[in-house]
Each structure stands twice: as C-alpha cells, then as structure tokens.
XYZ file of C-alpha atoms in Angstrom:
202
model
C 32.174 -4.591 -30.357
C 32.904 -5.455 -26.758
C 30.635 -5.409 -23.725
C 31.466 -3.034 -20.901
C 33.731 -4.647 -18.298
C 35.191 -7.230 -20.684
C 38.852 -7.524 -21.677
C 40.216 -6.272 -25.003
C 43.459 -7.534 -26.579
C 44.738 -5.864 -29.765
C 47.779 -7.492 -31.364
C 50.548 -5.533 -33.045
C 53.481 -7.233 -34.781
C 56.199 -4.693 -35.493
C 58.363 -5.195 -38.607
C 62.016 -6.071 -38.084
C 64.410 -3.169 -38.414
C 67.681 -1.663 -37.292
C 67.560 -0.091 -34.894
C 64.535 -1.973 -33.488
C 61.441 0.203 -33.879
C 59.619 1.842 -31.008
C 56.008 0.626 -30.867
C 53.172 2.779 -29.547
C 49.423 3.181 -30.039
C 47.215 6.047 -31.089
C 43.609 6.530 -29.995
C 42.235 8.846 -32.624
C 45.221 11.117 -33.250
C 46.528 11.096 -29.682
C 49.354 8.919 -28.351
C 47.845 6.452 -25.894
C 49.369 6.451 -22.430
C 49.289 3.362 -20.219
C 47.194 3.605 -17.056
C 45.639 1.223 -14.550
C 43.173 -0.126 -17.157
C 45.172 0.242 -20.397
C 48.542 -1.441 -20.933
C 50.928 -1.534 -23.889
C 53.034 -4.689 -23.462
C 56.734 -4.967 -24.230
C 55.755 -6.800 -27.453
C 53.599 -3.852 -28.477
C 50.197 -5.419 -27.836
C 47.403 -3.305 -26.347
C 45.506 -4.716 -23.374
C 42.411 -3.171 -21.821
C 41.586 -4.988 -18.594
C 37.977 -3.841 -18.228
C 36.506 -1.963 -21.171
C 34.844 1.349 -20.312
C 32.578 3.543 -22.458
C 35.412 6.075 -22.787
C 37.574 3.362 -24.382
C 35.385 3.515 -27.510
C 37.438 4.814 -30.427
C 39.810 4.090 -33.316
C 43.166 2.562 -32.386
C 46.286 2.484 -34.563
C 49.550 0.668 -33.870
C 52.640 2.647 -34.917
C 56.180 1.263 -35.323
C 58.865 3.915 -35.734
C 62.647 4.199 -35.860
C 65.029 6.747 -37.349
C 64.702 5.145 -40.788
C 60.943 4.717 -41.187
C 57.505 4.906 -39.630
C 54.767 2.364 -40.293
C 51.137 2.436 -39.197
C 48.925 -0.646 -38.970
C 45.303 -0.596 -40.191
C 42.903 1.086 -37.787
C 41.173 -1.135 -35.218
C 37.808 0.130 -33.998
C 36.608 -0.583 -30.482
C 32.966 0.042 -29.601
C 32.137 -0.555 -25.957
C 28.419 -1.267 -25.676
C 26.229 -1.242 -22.601
C 23.221 -3.518 -22.197
C 20.254 -1.912 -20.495
C 19.313 -2.715 -16.915
C 16.058 -2.222 -15.033
C 15.624 0.378 -12.344
C 14.025 -0.745 -9.052
C 10.243 -1.025 -9.079
C 8.465 2.157 -8.045
C 6.168 2.173 -4.989
C 2.635 0.928 -5.644
C 0.210 3.659 -6.725
C -3.516 3.782 -7.482
C -4.637 2.794 -10.972
C -6.362 5.929 -12.191
C -7.234 6.924 -15.758
C -6.750 10.483 -16.960
C -9.769 12.590 -16.052
C -11.283 9.885 -13.827
C -12.128 10.546 -10.180
C -12.355 6.921 -9.042
C -9.511 4.412 -8.930
C -9.322 0.645 -8.670
C -6.307 -1.543 -7.995
C -2.612 -0.745 -7.771
C 0.282 -0.533 -10.224
C 4.068 -0.186 -10.116
C 6.539 0.790 -12.850
C 10.226 0.544 -13.684
C 12.421 1.963 -16.444
C 15.310 0.642 -18.536
C 17.717 3.195 -17.095
C 20.037 1.334 -14.724
C 21.996 1.686 -16.954
C 20.294 2.750 -20.184
C 21.426 0.802 -23.270
C 24.046 2.554 -25.396
C 26.305 1.955 -28.425
C 24.054 -0.822 -29.728
C 23.538 -2.572 -26.398
C 20.385 -4.608 -25.796
C 17.284 -3.067 -24.314
C 15.766 -4.535 -21.161
C 13.677 -7.681 -21.450
C 10.424 -8.034 -19.560
C 7.564 -5.800 -18.464
C 7.853 -2.180 -17.358
C 4.469 -2.070 -15.587
C 2.962 -4.538 -13.134
C -0.636 -4.319 -11.949
C -2.949 -6.001 -9.497
C -5.815 -7.984 -11.006
C -8.377 -5.338 -10.072
C -6.493 -2.587 -11.949
C -8.857 -1.583 -14.764
C -7.058 -0.720 -18.053
C -7.550 2.832 -19.283
C -9.145 3.325 -22.713
C -6.681 4.235 -25.436
C -6.860 7.934 -26.202
C -7.323 8.705 -29.891
C -6.316 12.229 -30.949
C -8.404 14.482 -33.148
C -7.891 13.867 -36.869
C -8.784 15.371 -40.216
C -11.398 13.905 -42.517
C -10.555 13.373 -46.176
C -10.577 16.419 -48.436
C -13.829 17.118 -50.260
C -13.979 17.288 -54.054
C -12.793 20.553 -55.603
C -15.515 23.170 -56.015
C -16.488 24.794 -59.295
C -14.258 27.655 -60.407
C -15.172 30.993 -58.852
C -15.305 34.310 -60.714
C -11.656 34.959 -59.881
C -10.732 31.594 -61.452
C -9.928 29.743 -58.225
C -11.347 26.593 -56.685
C -11.514 25.372 -53.097
C -11.908 22.162 -51.152
C -12.663 21.561 -47.482
C -12.113 19.044 -44.714
C -13.422 18.622 -41.168
C -11.678 18.122 -37.823
C -13.033 14.978 -36.160
C -12.804 14.913 -32.357
C -10.892 12.097 -30.664
C -12.310 10.071 -27.806
C -10.597 12.420 -25.362
C -13.100 15.099 -26.307
C -10.491 17.556 -27.568
C -11.084 18.998 -31.028
C -7.809 20.488 -32.224
C -6.291 19.569 -35.578
C -3.102 21.123 -36.887
C -3.447 22.816 -40.255
C -6.167 24.533 -42.297
C -9.656 23.279 -43.071
C -9.886 25.075 -46.441
C -7.467 24.838 -49.356
C -7.566 26.928 -52.520
C -5.882 26.508 -55.893
C -5.962 28.254 -59.279
C -8.115 26.666 -61.942
C -6.570 25.433 -65.158
C -6.361 27.737 -68.163
C -9.083 25.711 -69.907
C -11.415 26.063 -66.918
C -10.773 29.810 -66.810
C -11.645 30.154 -70.516
C -14.872 28.240 -69.886
C -15.732 30.677 -67.082
C -15.109 33.635 -69.409
C -17.363 32.128 -72.114
C -20.102 31.481 -69.566
C -20.002 35.090 -68.362
C -20.119 36.341 -71.970
C -23.193 34.205 -72.752
C -24.912 35.298 -69.547
C -24.116 38.930 -70.320
C-alpha cells in the first residue's frame, strides 16, 4: 500500500535473450502507456511520481521477443487516502430535539476533506465543539419489545399463543416493528390430551 502523493518504484529485470526482449507493463489486462505521472524506464522499471487513486490496480511486467514471452508475478498497488477534517461549521445554538429553549453554542466538522478510502486512517480528534454552557441532550432510547410471555394452554383447534408488549422509549414514541402475538401448533401429545379432556367432559 502507498499513500496518495508518494512515489512508487516497481522493478523489472528482463531475462537475457536474442534478440533483446521488449519490456512493457500491464495494468490489469491493458498495456500501460507512459504519461506525465507514470514512466517506464529504459531498464523496464515502472515509476509513478505521485501516486493517485486511479493508479490502484494490478501491475505485470512483460518481456517479449520473437522467441518467447515471459510475465513476472503480479504486483498490486493500493493507493490509500487518509481522512482530513472539513472546516468548522459556523456556531449554532445548542438545542435538543423537541425543546423550545436553547443554551450555549456548538460547531461541527466532518471527516470529508478528503474522506478516508482504501484503508486510509480516519480523522483523529473531536467532530463537535461546544461552549461550556451547552447543555447535553438526553440520549433517545427507541421503543422496544418486552420478553415473550409463556405459551398459553392449547386451544380447541390445538394451537397455542404467546404475547409481548411494546415498551415506549424516552422519546415518547411507541412503535415496535413486528407482531405482538405469536401462535404455534401444539405437539401431538398435547393434542391427544385435549381430545381426551373433551371426551371426559362430554
């Protein structure tokens, strides 16, 4: 792995041959052409002056003449980018969700200048700064399900049910995903017991 902007030097030693082999590089399956940032030297080495994200890829050195063609093992280049902080936002009022009053000021920044990529490090430090009189907002807890109740006795159609309750979070919203009642068939033994009970009662 190489950090963006750093130099990359890939060596390629071509085997001796007659006539002398032509040396070139592949990126993926495409022949690599020299440009202002990528250079294939007369010895066949590959130089990247300042690595860019688009230089990430698999590189293969190829030596070829009329008699043979040899390919070196693939060299992988991963150009990573370490994250950088955006500028601090303007100061805004500290206000909790649903509150009408505010106290203090706060400012934020994001790890987006640039964002980390290809295994680069995330930004170090705080993303929010506050004045001393900025009161922290209470942590919002979402609604949640209680534990399931015990299974009920078998009904006349040989099924049983169990229930659970939706417990409101501290935000006041009472919305749980899923059902509050679950049914299941009773076992064959339980069903036979139900039949015997009905016979005795009859």
